CSV table of N, CA and C in Angstrom, one decimal:
chain,number,residue,atom,x,y,z
A,8,UNK,N,-22.0,32.5,-10.9
A,8,UNK,CA,-21.9,31.8,-9.7
A,8,UNK,C,-20.8,32.4,-8.8
A,9,UNK,N,-21.2,32.8,-7.6
A,9,UNK,CA,-20.2,33.5,-6.8
A,9,UNK,C,-19.0,32.6,-6.3
A,10,UNK,N,-19.2,31.4,-6.2
A,10,UNK,CA,-18.1,30.5,-5.7
A,10,UNK,C,-17.0,30.2,-6.7
A,11,UNK,N,-17.4,30.2,-8.0
A,11,UNK,CA,-16.4,29.9,-9.0
A,11,UNK,C,-15.4,31.0,-9.2
A,12,UNK,N,-15.8,32.3,-9.1
A,12,UNK,CA,-14.9,33.4,-9.2
A,12,UNK,C,-13.8,33.4,-8.2
A,13,UNK,N,-14.1,33.0,-7.0
A,13,UNK,CA,-13.2,32.9,-5.9
A,13,UNK,C,-12.2,31.8,-6.0
A,14,UNK,N,-12.7,30.7,-6.6
A,14,UNK,CA,-11.8,29.5,-6.8
A,14,UNK,C,-10.8,29.6,-7.9
A,15,UNK,N,-11.2,30.2,-9.0
A,15,UNK,CA,-10.3,30.3,-10.1
A,15,UNK,C,-9.0,31.0,-9.9
A,16,UNK,N,-8.9,32.2,-9.2
A,16,UNK,CA,-7.6,32.8,-8.9
A,16,UNK,C,-6.7,32.0,-8.0
A,17,UNK,N,-7.2,31.1,-7.2
A,17,UNK,CA,-6.4,30.3,-6.3
A,17,UNK,C,-5.9,29.1,-7.1
A,18,UNK,N,-6.4,28.8,-8.3
A,18,UNK,CA,-6.0,27.7,-9.1
A,18,UNK,C,-4.7,28.0,-9.8
A,19,UNK,N,-3.7,27.2,-9.6
A,19,UNK,CA,-2.4,27.4,-10.2
A,19,UNK,C,-2.0,26.2,-11.0
A,20,UNK,N,-1.5,26.5,-12.2
A,20,UNK,CA,-1.1,25.4,-13.1
A,20,UNK,C,0.5,25.4,-13.2
A,21,UNK,N,1.1,26.0,-12.1
A,21,UNK,CA,2.5,26.0,-12.1
A,21,UNK,C,3.0,24.6,-12.0
A,22,UNK,N,4.1,24.3,-12.6
A,22,UNK,CA,4.7,23.0,-12.5
A,22,UNK,C,4.3,22.1,-13.7
A,23,UNK,N,3.3,22.5,-14.4
A,23,UNK,CA,2.9,21.7,-15.6
A,23,UNK,C,3.9,21.9,-16.7
A,24,UNK,N,4.5,23.1,-16.8
A,24,UNK,CA,5.4,23.4,-17.9
A,24,UNK,C,6.9,23.3,-17.4
A,25,UNK,N,7.1,23.1,-16.1
A,25,UNK,CA,8.4,23.0,-15.6
A,25,UNK,C,9.0,21.6,-15.7
A,26,UNK,N,10.2,21.5,-15.9
A,26,UNK,CA,10.9,20.2,-16.1
A,26,UNK,C,10.8,19.7,-17.5
A,27,UNK,N,11.4,18.5,-17.7
A,27,UNK,CA,11.5,18.0,-19.1
A,27,UNK,C,10.1,17.5,-19.5
A,28,UNK,N,9.9,17.4,-20.8
A,28,UNK,CA,8.6,16.9,-21.3
A,28,UNK,C,8.6,15.4,-21.0
A,29,UNK,N,7.4,14.9,-20.8
A,29,UNK,CA,7.2,13.5,-20.5
A,29,UNK,C,6.9,12.7,-21.7
A,30,UNK,N,7.4,11.5,-21.7
A,30,UNK,CA,7.2,10.6,-22.9
A,30,UNK,C,5.8,10.1,-22.9
A,31,UNK,N,5.3,9.7,-24.0
A,31,UNK,CA,4.0,9.1,-24.2
A,31,UNK,C,4.1,7.6,-24.0
A,32,UNK,N,3.0,7.0,-23.5
A,32,UNK,CA,2.9,5.6,-23.3
A,32,UNK,C,2.9,4.9,-24.7
A,33,UNK,N,3.6,3.8,-24.9
A,33,UNK,CA,3.6,3.2,-26.2
A,33,UNK,C,2.3,2.4,-26.4
A,34,UNK,N,1.5,2.1,-25.4
A,34,UNK,CA,0.3,1.4,-25.6
A,34,UNK,C,-0.9,2.3,-25.8
A,35,UNK,N,-1.1,3.3,-24.9
A,35,UNK,CA,-2.3,4.2,-24.9
A,35,UNK,C,-2.0,5.6,-25.3
A,36,UNK,N,-0.8,6.1,-25.3
A,36,UNK,CA,-0.5,7.4,-25.6
A,36,UNK,C,-0.6,8.4,-24.5
A,37,UNK,N,-1.0,8.0,-23.3
A,37,UNK,CA,-1.0,8.9,-22.1
A,37,UNK,C,0.4,9.3,-21.7
A,38,UNK,N,0.5,10.4,-21.0
A,38,UNK,CA,1.9,10.8,-20.5
A,38,UNK,C,2.4,9.8,-19.5
A,39,UNK,N,3.7,9.5,-19.5
A,39,UNK,CA,4.3,8.6,-18.5
A,39,UNK,C,4.9,9.4,-17.4
A,40,UNK,N,5.5,8.8,-16.5
A,40,UNK,CA,6.2,9.5,-15.4
A,40,UNK,C,7.7,9.7,-15.8
A,41,UNK,N,8.1,9.4,-17.0
A,41,UNK,CA,9.5,9.4,-17.4
A,41,UNK,C,9.7,10.5,-18.4
A,42,UNK,N,10.9,11.1,-18.4
A,42,UNK,CA,11.2,12.1,-19.4
A,42,UNK,C,11.2,11.6,-20.8
A,43,UNK,N,11.0,12.4,-21.8
A,43,UNK,CA,10.9,12.0,-23.2
A,43,UNK,C,12.2,11.5,-23.7
A,44,UNK,N,13.4,11.9,-23.1
A,44,UNK,CA,14.7,11.4,-23.7
A,44,UNK,C,15.1,10.1,-23.1
A,45,UNK,N,14.3,9.5,-22.2
A,45,UNK,CA,14.7,8.2,-21.6
A,45,UNK,C,14.5,7.1,-22.7
A,46,UNK,N,15.5,6.2,-22.9
A,46,UNK,CA,15.4,5.2,-23.9
A,46,UNK,C,14.4,4.0,-23.4
A,47,UNK,N,14.0,3.3,-24.4
A,47,UNK,CA,13.1,2.1,-24.1
A,47,UNK,C,11.7,2.4,-24.4
A,48,UNK,N,10.9,1.3,-24.2
A,48,UNK,CA,9.4,1.4,-24.4
A,48,UNK,C,8.8,1.8,-23.1
A,49,UNK,N,8.3,3.0,-23.0
A,49,UNK,CA,7.8,3.5,-21.7
A,49,UNK,C,6.3,3.3,-21.6
A,50,UNK,N,5.8,3.0,-20.4
A,50,UNK,CA,4.4,2.8,-20.2
A,50,UNK,C,3.9,3.8,-19.1
A,51,UNK,N,2.6,4.2,-19.2
A,51,UNK,CA,2.0,5.0,-18.2
A,51,UNK,C,1.8,4.1,-16.9
A,52,UNK,N,1.5,4.6,-15.8
A,52,UNK,CA,1.3,3.8,-14.6
A,52,UNK,C,0.2,2.7,-14.8
A,53,UNK,N,-0.9,3.1,-15.5
A,53,UNK,CA,-1.9,2.1,-15.6
A,53,UNK,C,-1.5,0.9,-16.5
A,54,UNK,N,-0.8,1.2,-17.6
A,54,UNK,CA,-0.3,0.2,-18.5
A,54,UNK,C,0.8,-0.6,-17.9
A,55,UNK,N,1.6,0.0,-17.0
A,55,UNK,CA,2.6,-0.7,-16.3
A,55,UNK,C,1.9,-1.7,-15.4
A,56,UNK,N,0.9,-1.3,-14.7
A,56,UNK,CA,0.1,-2.2,-13.8
A,56,UNK,C,-0.5,-3.4,-14.6
A,57,UNK,N,-1.1,-3.1,-15.8
A,57,UNK,CA,-1.7,-4.2,-16.6
A,57,UNK,C,-0.6,-5.1,-17.0
A,58,UNK,N,0.6,-4.6,-17.4
A,58,UNK,CA,1.7,-5.5,-17.9
A,58,UNK,C,2.2,-6.4,-16.7
A,59,UNK,N,2.2,-5.8,-15.5
A,59,UNK,CA,2.6,-6.6,-14.3
A,59,UNK,C,1.6,-7.7,-14.0
A,60,UNK,N,0.3,-7.4,-14.2
A,60,UNK,CA,-0.7,-8.4,-14.0
A,60,UNK,C,-0.6,-9.5,-15.0
A,61,UNK,N,-0.3,-9.2,-16.2
A,61,UNK,CA,-0.2,-10.2,-17.3
A,61,UNK,C,1.0,-11.1,-17.0
A,62,UNK,N,2.1,-10.5,-16.6
A,62,UNK,CA,3.3,-11.3,-16.4
A,62,UNK,C,3.2,-12.1,-15.1
A,63,UNK,N,2.5,-11.6,-14.1
A,63,UNK,CA,2.3,-12.4,-12.9
A,63,UNK,C,1.5,-13.6,-13.0
A,64,UNK,N,0.5,-13.5,-13.9
A,64,UNK,CA,-0.4,-14.6,-14.1
A,64,UNK,C,0.0,-15.6,-15.1
A,65,UNK,N,1.0,-15.3,-15.9
A,65,UNK,CA,1.5,-16.2,-16.9
A,65,UNK,C,2.7,-17.0,-16.3
A,66,UNK,N,2.5,-18.3,-16.2
A,66,UNK,CA,3.4,-19.1,-15.4
A,66,UNK,C,4.4,-19.9,-16.1
């Protein structure tokens, strides 16, 4: 396919290896927005949203 050859050289994965490694979510294992050395039980954005929904509805 002619379009795929032109798109691949423009694709950059820079930044994926830069910075500290991210911690895994304690619920689902997906990467979080927090560094791995941060203390506490860390959640990914989706699990954080679910937890906020649970706590908002429990009165």
